[in-house]
Every structure is written in structure tokens, then in C-alpha cells.
Amino acid sequence: MRIRALVLAASGAVALSALAVPAAQAATAGPAVTFSNLKVNSGKNIVVGTTSTVTVSATYTVTKPANLSASSFQTGPALYRGATLGMDSDDLIISDDPGTCTASSSTVLKCSAKIQFRPKGTDEDGDLISSQAGTWKLGALAVNADDGITWQGGLGSTHLQRRATLTANASPEPVKKGKTITVTGKLARANWDTNTYAGYSTQPVKLQFRKKGSSTYTTLKTIKTSSTGTLKTTTTATVDGYYRYSFAGTTTTPSVSAAGDFVDVQ
């Protein structure tokens, strides 16, 4: 399993932390709790670049028996891939630290936590490899002082994405009206294995134009990136304005638009 796991029993307490997985999951029953209302990153996709750790917030509700002390267990959100959530999930991401919970009644806790996402090459604790970008399921877990673990999956889903960059350069500048403008650029995205940006191949990208004085871009045509992520196409100069490329995004990669490049038409 490539992803961080947790579960530490120490001095009668369990900490959710960036630690090694136990040799075998304890047979002790986990806390008799259920989870609901899990929201990770306010419901938005999680976008990770090449080097920096990305930390997002999660909120969730824990329902417990009235006679179960909130101090007797700790909880946290989890992202997973595979049929079920647990130590045997295909991939698993769990918060470094346990959630912080506040009792709203004798049976309900309102909780919040942070989850960290680290590209593999960042340091020895790096988690993510590029092939893990895409859809992840959401769940949560609770751990008690006896190493008992309660897992609950099926609490939603999110997209874990590789940050993208996009450039555009229009030339010549200036240009005579009616003449040809060539617009070049490149679409790249984070490679979590190497901590670099690499070209995103064969992706549809829109060439757009915004007339000087306007705030709206209009799509002129759609072309595909090359095998190395580069872009090149031509258009006819008509009036002063800005040219840019715009990428709608995929499951693994967020949308991105290049900064507009101004061309003076004479």
C-alpha cells in the first residue's frame, strides 16, 4: 500500500498520525459510532502541484451511544479506492492527526480535521503517484484505546487532481489587419513521481479571443495538444485584442486558462 496509513496505540491512547501500519489489524471491536455529513475541501476537487504539501479541511458528524465517552476514541476522515474502506483498500489516505470534535448532544459530535496530500518525490513521507489522480471515495474511521477500528465508507466522492499550467503566445505583434496570427502554447500538468510539470498530450484546448475593451472571451476554434503538450494554430487578425488557450479539464486534471496575450492590429 503506497499511501499513508495510521493507527498508533501508545500509553493507552490512539493517535491518528503519519505512522506505519501495524503488522495486522487488531481483532478488537471498534467504537460503536456512525458517520454522516462528511464534506472534504468544502466539496471542491483537491488539486496538488509538484512539490508542496496541500492541506484541506474536512467536517463530519459522529453519532455515538450516550454512554460512550467521546474521550475514549478518536476519529478522522479517509479517502480510498476499491470496493470497501479498510486496511485492504486499493489506496488509502487518512488524516495525519485526529479530528477535533465538539458535543452538540449526548449522542452527536460535530467534528473537523485536516488531510494532507504530498507528491511522492517531496520527501520520504511523500504519498501520491501520478496514476492515483482521479476519483476517490470518501469515508471515515474511529479508533479506540484497544486498537479497535470502525470503518465507514460510502460517504461521497471527490476528485484528486494534478495541477495544470497553460501558456499562450500570439505573434507577430503588432500585425496588419487581415494578416495571419500564429498562437503557440503548452498544456502541462504536475507529475507527482518526478516533482516536475510534464506536457499533457492529445487534449482538446480552445483558442479564444477577447476584443480590447470587452470582458468576454469567444471561442475561435478547438485544437488538440501534441504528444508533448504543445499547441500551435493560426487565425486572422481583425481588431485589437487578447488571445488565449483554455482547457476544460478532466477527471484527473483541473481546468485552466492561459493569460491573454495582447495583439495590436494596425
mmCIF file of C-alpha atoms in Angstrom:
data_model
loop_
_atom_site.group_PDB
_atom_site.id
_atom_site.type_symbol
_atom_site.label_atom_id
_atom_site.label_comp_id
_atom_site.label_asym_id
_atom_site.label_seq_id
_atom_site.Cartn_x
_atom_site.Cartn_y
_atom_site.Cartn_z
ATOM 1 C CA MET A 1 0.000 0.000 0.000
ATOM 2 C CA ARG A 2 1.627 3.271 -1.132
ATOM 3 C CA ILE A 3 -0.491 5.683 0.857
ATOM 4 C CA ARG A 4 -0.091 6.867 4.431
ATOM 5 C CA ALA A 5 -1.942 4.780 6.969
ATOM 6 C CA LEU A 6 -2.335 5.316 10.604
ATOM 7 C CA VAL A 7 -3.215 3.682 13.884
ATOM 8 C CA LEU A 8 -0.952 4.014 16.864
ATOM 9 C CA ALA A 9 -1.596 2.735 20.341
ATOM 10 C CA ALA A 10 0.588 4.407 22.936
ATOM 11 C CA SER A 11 0.137 4.882 26.638
ATOM 12 C CA GLY A 12 -3.475 3.806 26.457
ATOM 13 C CA ALA A 13 -4.353 6.346 23.750
ATOM 14 C CA VAL A 14 -4.570 6.114 19.996
ATOM 15 C CA ALA A 15 -3.267 8.876 17.761
ATOM 16 C CA LEU A 16 -4.223 9.273 14.130
ATOM 17 C CA SER A 17 -0.856 10.097 12.690
ATOM 18 C CA ALA A 18 1.596 9.593 9.835
ATOM 19 C CA LEU A 19 2.861 6.282 11.135
ATOM 20 C CA ALA A 20 3.475 2.774 9.934
ATOM 21 C CA VAL A 21 0.612 0.347 9.509
ATOM 22 C CA PRO A 22 0.507 -2.356 12.201
ATOM 23 C CA ALA A 23 1.572 -5.816 11.087
ATOM 24 C CA ALA A 24 -2.025 -6.948 11.384
ATOM 25 C CA GLN A 25 -5.242 -5.139 12.181
ATOM 26 C CA ALA A 26 -6.351 -5.760 15.743
ATOM 27 C CA ALA A 27 -9.334 -8.012 16.250
ATOM 28 C CA THR A 28 -10.727 -5.759 18.977
ATOM 29 C CA ALA A 29 -14.095 -4.268 18.085
ATOM 30 C CA GLY A 30 -14.034 -0.612 17.159
ATOM 31 C CA PRO A 31 -16.174 2.132 18.710
ATOM 32 C CA ALA A 32 -19.919 1.794 18.112
ATOM 33 C CA VAL A 33 -20.202 5.007 16.120
ATOM 34 C CA THR A 34 -21.509 6.083 12.715
ATOM 35 C CA PHE A 35 -20.553 8.978 10.476
ATOM 36 C CA SER A 36 -22.585 11.382 8.341
ATOM 37 C CA ASN A 37 -22.407 14.789 6.639
ATOM 38 C CA LEU A 38 -18.784 14.321 5.592
ATOM 39 C CA LYS A 39 -17.528 17.185 3.453
ATOM 40 C CA VAL A 40 -13.913 17.386 2.279
ATOM 41 C CA ASN A 41 -12.429 20.632 0.931
ATOM 42 C CA SER A 42 -15.910 22.209 1.032
ATOM 43 C CA GLY A 43 -16.997 19.791 -1.680
ATOM 44 C CA LYS A 44 -14.426 21.072 -4.177
ATOM 45 C CA ASN A 45 -11.866 18.997 -6.058
ATOM 46 C CA ILE A 46 -8.435 18.621 -4.449
ATOM 47 C CA VAL A 47 -5.637 19.958 -6.657
ATOM 48 C CA VAL A 48 -1.998 19.114 -5.911
ATOM 49 C CA GLY A 49 1.060 20.570 -7.640
ATOM 50 C CA THR A 50 4.579 19.237 -7.991
ATOM 51 C CA THR A 51 6.260 19.892 -4.654
ATOM 52 C CA SER A 52 4.134 21.498 -1.958
ATOM 53 C CA THR A 53 2.023 19.614 0.540
ATOM 54 C CA VAL A 54 -1.642 20.522 0.140
ATOM 55 C CA THR A 55 -3.729 20.555 3.314
ATOM 56 C CA VAL A 56 -7.520 20.625 3.099
ATOM 57 C CA SER A 57 -10.217 20.735 5.751
ATOM 58 C CA ALA A 58 -12.929 18.166 6.386
ATOM 59 C CA THR A 59 -16.068 18.364 8.517
ATOM 60 C CA TYR A 60 -18.287 15.484 9.614
ATOM 61 C CA THR A 61 -20.780 14.331 12.207
ATOM 62 C CA VAL A 62 -20.281 11.409 14.576
ATOM 63 C CA THR A 63 -23.239 9.670 16.200
ATOM 64 C CA LYS A 64 -22.470 7.576 19.263
ATOM 65 C CA PRO A 65 -24.251 5.853 22.161
ATOM 66 C CA ALA A 66 -24.974 8.202 25.051
ATOM 67 C CA ASN A 67 -22.904 6.028 27.402
ATOM 68 C CA LEU A 68 -19.828 6.031 25.138
ATOM 69 C CA SER A 69 -17.390 8.715 26.239
ATOM 70 C CA ALA A 70 -16.180 10.956 23.455
ATOM 71 C CA SER A 71 -12.712 10.876 25.009
ATOM 72 C CA SER A 72 -12.481 7.080 24.639
ATOM 73 C CA PHE A 73 -11.959 7.158 20.866
ATOM 74 C CA GLN A 74 -10.574 9.318 18.090
ATOM 75 C CA THR A 75 -11.856 9.864 14.567
ATOM 76 C CA GLY A 76 -10.746 11.075 11.193
ATOM 77 C CA PRO A 77 -11.778 11.287 7.529
ATOM 78 C CA ALA A 78 -10.391 8.958 4.868
ATOM 79 C CA LEU A 79 -10.133 8.825 1.100
ATOM 80 C CA TYR A 80 -9.995 5.415 -0.526
ATOM 81 C CA ARG A 81 -10.202 3.488 -3.758
ATOM 82 C CA GLY A 82 -11.546 -0.013 -4.138
ATOM 83 C CA ALA A 83 -14.742 -1.776 -3.152
ATOM 84 C CA THR A 84 -14.507 -1.163 0.588
ATOM 85 C CA LEU A 85 -12.803 1.132 3.067
ATOM 86 C CA GLY A 86 -10.231 -0.500 5.325
ATOM 87 C CA MET A 87 -6.606 -1.534 5.594
ATOM 88 C CA ASP A 88 -7.060 -3.634 2.438
ATOM 89 C CA SER A 89 -8.373 -0.751 0.329
ATOM 90 C CA ASP A 90 -6.578 -0.405 -3.005
ATOM 91 C CA ASP A 91 -5.356 3.039 -1.919
ATOM 92 C CA LEU A 92 -5.906 4.855 1.341
ATOM 93 C CA ILE A 93 -5.310 8.411 2.536
ATOM 94 C CA ILE A 94 -6.000 9.248 6.178
ATOM 95 C CA SER A 95 -5.506 12.444 8.133
ATOM 96 C CA ASP A 96 -2.194 12.862 9.929
ATOM 97 C CA ASP A 97 -3.942 13.883 13.128
ATOM 98 C CA PRO A 98 -7.298 13.014 14.707
ATOM 99 C CA GLY A 99 -10.283 15.241 14.214
ATOM 100 C CA THR A 100 -11.378 17.795 16.786
ATOM 101 C CA CYS A 101 -14.926 17.186 17.978
ATOM 102 C CA THR A 102 -17.465 19.192 19.935
ATOM 103 C CA ALA A 103 -20.539 17.597 21.505
ATOM 104 C CA SER A 104 -23.829 19.021 20.294
ATOM 105 C CA SER A 105 -25.781 16.476 22.363
ATOM 106 C CA SER A 106 -25.113 13.333 24.391
ATOM 107 C CA THR A 107 -25.063 11.303 21.171
ATOM 108 C CA VAL A 108 -23.850 13.698 18.462
ATOM 109 C CA LEU A 109 -20.383 15.139 17.868
ATOM 110 C CA LYS A 110 -19.562 17.813 15.314
ATOM 111 C CA CYS A 111 -16.007 17.286 14.072
ATOM 112 C CA SER A 112 -13.381 18.855 11.859
ATOM 113 C CA ALA A 113 -9.998 17.610 10.655
ATOM 114 C CA LYS A 114 -7.170 18.336 8.214
ATOM 115 C CA ILE A 115 -5.945 15.974 5.481
ATOM 116 C CA GLN A 116 -2.515 16.276 3.882
ATOM 117 C CA PHE A 117 -1.599 15.382 0.280
ATOM 118 C CA ARG A 118 2.091 15.074 -0.619
ATOM 119 C CA PRO A 119 3.599 14.382 -4.053
ATOM 120 C CA LYS A 120 5.785 11.279 -3.901
ATOM 121 C CA GLY A 121 9.085 12.992 -4.643
ATOM 122 C CA THR A 122 8.596 15.679 -1.988
ATOM 123 C CA ASP A 123 10.263 13.772 0.845
ATOM 124 C CA GLU A 124 10.455 10.312 2.324
ATOM 125 C CA ASP A 125 6.865 10.665 3.544
ATOM 126 C CA GLY A 126 5.519 11.531 0.095
ATOM 127 C CA ASP A 127 2.282 9.772 -0.737
ATOM 128 C CA LEU A 128 0.968 10.461 -4.192
ATOM 129 C CA ILE A 129 1.974 8.926 -7.505
ATOM 130 C CA SER A 130 0.606 10.291 -10.753
ATOM 131 C CA SER A 131 -1.500 7.227 -11.527
ATOM 132 C CA GLN A 132 -3.555 7.914 -8.391
ATOM 133 C CA ALA A 133 -5.120 11.080 -9.798
ATOM 134 C CA GLY A 134 -8.845 10.737 -10.395
ATOM 135 C CA THR A 135 -11.943 9.800 -8.429
ATOM 136 C CA TRP A 136 -11.648 8.817 -4.765
ATOM 137 C CA LYS A 137 -14.378 7.657 -2.414
ATOM 138 C CA LEU A 138 -14.917 9.319 0.961
ATOM 139 C CA GLY A 139 -15.223 7.627 4.333
ATOM 140 C CA ALA A 140 -14.193 7.924 7.960
ATOM 141 C CA LEU A 141 -12.846 5.831 10.805
ATOM 142 C CA ALA A 142 -12.835 5.713 14.583
ATOM 143 C CA VAL A 143 -10.135 4.137 16.734
ATOM 144 C CA ASN A 144 -10.341 3.269 20.433
ATOM 145 C CA ALA A 145 -7.657 2.714 23.055
ATOM 146 C CA ASP A 146 -7.639 -1.042 22.374
ATOM 147 C CA ASP A 147 -6.700 -0.541 18.711
ATOM 148 C CA GLY A 148 -10.236 -1.377 17.639
ATOM 149 C CA ILE A 149 -11.126 0.296 14.351
ATOM 150 C CA THR A 150 -14.537 1.191 12.961
ATOM 151 C CA TRP A 151 -14.559 1.941 9.231
ATOM 152 C CA GLN A 152 -17.423 3.536 7.316
ATOM 153 C CA GLY A 153 -17.239 4.125 3.592
ATOM 154 C CA GLY A 154 -19.748 5.327 1.063
ATOM 155 C CA LEU A 155 -19.854 8.915 2.339
ATOM 156 C CA GLY A 156 -19.383 10.563 -1.032
ATOM 157 C CA SER A 157 -16.589 11.081 -3.530
ATOM 158 C CA THR A 158 -14.080 13.666 -4.698
ATOM 159 C CA HIS A 159 -11.542 14.204 -7.453
ATOM 160 C CA LEU A 160 -7.840 14.286 -6.602
ATOM 161 C CA GLN A 161 -6.205 16.195 -9.455
ATOM 162 C CA ARG A 162 -2.788 17.072 -10.863
ATOM 163 C CA ARG A 163 -2.394 20.857 -11.082
ATOM 164 C CA ALA A 164 -2.215 22.184 -14.666
ATOM 165 C CA THR A 165 -0.446 25.087 -16.372
ATOM 166 C CA LEU A 166 -1.253 26.617 -19.761
ATOM 167 C CA THR A 167 0.529 29.277 -21.818
ATOM 168 C CA ALA A 168 -0.300 31.274 -24.941
ATOM 169 C CA ASN A 169 1.806 33.472 -27.198
ATOM 170 C CA ALA A 170 0.369 35.277 -30.220
ATOM 171 C CA SER A 171 2.613 36.693 -32.943
ATOM 172 C CA PRO A 172 3.542 38.816 -34.777
ATOM 173 C CA GLU A 173 2.939 41.837 -32.577
ATOM 174 C CA PRO A 174 1.837 44.265 -33.970
ATOM 175 C CA VAL A 175 0.162 42.848 -37.066
ATOM 176 C CA LYS A 176 -1.685 44.308 -40.049
ATOM 177 C CA LYS A 177 -5.430 43.777 -40.281
ATOM 178 C CA GLY A 178 -6.279 40.698 -42.335
ATOM 179 C CA LYS A 179 -2.894 39.087 -41.824
ATOM 180 C CA THR A 180 -2.286 35.728 -40.118
ATOM 181 C CA ILE A 181 -1.619 35.426 -36.398
ATOM 182 C CA THR A 182 0.100 32.316 -35.045
ATOM 183 C CA VAL A 183 -0.750 31.325 -31.479
ATOM 184 C CA THR A 184 1.526 28.851 -29.702
ATOM 185 C CA GLY A 185 1.353 27.464 -26.183
ATOM 186 C CA LYS A 186 1.708 24.447 -23.961
ATOM 187 C CA LEU A 187 -0.555 22.491 -21.614
ATOM 188 C CA ALA A 188 1.309 20.757 -18.786
ATOM 189 C CA ARG A 189 0.367 19.120 -15.512
ATOM 190 C CA ALA A 190 2.077 18.049 -12.326
ATOM 191 C CA ASN A 191 3.949 14.754 -12.353
ATOM 192 C CA TRP A 192 3.846 13.570 -8.741
ATOM 193 C CA ASP A 193 6.545 10.969 -9.342
ATOM 194 C CA THR A 194 9.210 13.421 -10.510
ATOM 195 C CA ASN A 195 8.045 16.738 -8.990
ATOM 196 C CA THR A 196 8.014 18.407 -12.408
ATOM 197 C CA TYR A 197 5.406 19.630 -14.881
ATOM 198 C CA ALA A 198 5.072 17.474 -17.999
ATOM 199 C CA GLY A 199 3.148 18.062 -21.227
ATOM 200 C CA TYR A 200 -0.438 16.761 -21.319
ATOM 201 C CA SER A 201 -0.875 15.100 -24.701
ATOM 202 C CA THR A 202 -3.822 14.861 -27.139
ATOM 203 C CA GLN A 203 -6.146 17.080 -25.092
ATOM 204 C CA PRO A 204 -8.775 19.391 -26.650
ATOM 205 C CA VAL A 205 -7.980 23.041 -25.973
ATOM 206 C CA LYS A 206 -9.939 26.087 -27.105
ATOM 207 C CA LEU A 207 -8.356 29.103 -28.767
ATOM 208 C CA GLN A 208 -10.253 32.136 -27.519
ATOM 209 C CA PHE A 209 -10.274 35.856 -28.304
ATOM 210 C CA ARG A 210 -11.310 38.891 -26.263
ATOM 211 C CA LYS A 211 -11.718 42.201 -28.048
ATOM 212 C CA LYS A 212 -9.987 45.180 -26.457
ATOM 213 C CA GLY A 213 -12.432 46.846 -24.077
ATOM 214 C CA SER A 214 -14.503 43.676 -23.641
ATOM 215 C CA SER A 215 -14.531 41.327 -20.660
ATOM 216 C CA THR A 216 -15.752 38.244 -22.546
ATOM 217 C CA TYR A 217 -13.732 35.659 -24.425
ATOM 218 C CA THR A 218 -15.184 33.998 -27.535
ATOM 219 C CA THR A 219 -14.019 30.585 -28.752
ATOM 220 C CA LEU A 220 -12.496 30.688 -32.233
ATOM 221 C CA LYS A 221 -11.625 27.006 -32.626
ATOM 222 C CA THR A 222 -10.660 23.858 -30.726
ATOM 223 C CA ILE A 223 -7.374 22.044 -31.342
ATOM 224 C CA LYS A 224 -5.559 19.191 -29.607
ATOM 225 C CA THR A 225 -2.228 19.264 -27.847
ATOM 226 C CA SER A 226 0.697 17.409 -29.371
ATOM 227 C CA SER A 227 2.356 14.365 -27.845
ATOM 228 C CA THR A 228 4.401 16.769 -25.710
ATOM 229 C CA GLY A 229 1.512 19.060 -24.780
ATOM 230 C CA THR A 230 2.372 21.868 -27.199
ATOM 231 C CA LEU A 231 -0.199 23.916 -29.109
ATOM 232 C CA LYS A 232 0.021 25.792 -32.402
ATOM 233 C CA THR A 233 -2.643 27.217 -34.675
ATOM 234 C CA THR A 234 -3.394 30.277 -36.770
ATOM 235 C CA THR A 235 -6.171 32.840 -37.057
ATOM 236 C CA THR A 236 -6.809 36.081 -38.930
ATOM 237 C CA ALA A 237 -6.161 39.458 -37.343
ATOM 238 C CA THR A 238 -9.272 41.648 -37.257
ATOM 239 C CA VAL A 239 -9.178 44.034 -34.268
ATOM 240 C CA ASP A 240 -7.020 44.725 -31.240
ATOM 241 C CA GLY A 241 -7.474 42.131 -28.520
ATOM 242 C CA TYR A 242 -6.259 39.252 -26.428
ATOM 243 C CA TYR A 243 -5.683 35.639 -27.451
ATOM 244 C CA ARG A 244 -5.563 32.775 -25.008
ATOM 245 C CA TYR A 245 -5.922 28.993 -24.777
ATOM 246 C CA SER A 246 -8.484 27.456 -22.410
ATOM 247 C CA PHE A 247 -8.644 23.845 -21.201
ATOM 248 C CA ALA A 248 -11.896 22.466 -19.743
ATOM 249 C CA GLY A 249 -10.201 19.875 -17.541
ATOM 250 C CA THR A 250 -10.606 16.141 -16.993
ATOM 251 C CA THR A 251 -11.245 13.877 -14.025
ATOM 252 C CA THR A 252 -7.526 13.836 -13.267
ATOM 253 C CA THR A 253 -6.663 17.436 -14.181
ATOM 254 C CA PRO A 254 -8.420 20.729 -13.361
ATOM 255 C CA SER A 255 -9.481 23.357 -15.869
ATOM 256 C CA VAL A 256 -7.019 26.111 -16.663
ATOM 257 C CA SER A 257 -6.839 29.137 -18.947
ATOM 258 C CA ALA A 258 -3.727 30.923 -20.140
ATOM 259 C CA ALA A 259 -3.228 34.621 -19.567
ATOM 260 C CA GLY A 260 -4.419 36.595 -22.586
ATOM 261 C CA ASP A 261 -1.702 37.790 -24.966
ATOM 262 C CA PHE A 262 -2.489 41.218 -26.476
ATOM 263 C CA VAL A 263 -2.059 41.844 -30.189
ATOM 264 C CA ASP A 264 -2.148 45.326 -31.690
ATOM 265 C CA VAL A 265 -3.858 45.229 -35.100
ATOM 266 C CA GLN A 266 -2.861 48.102 -37.397
#
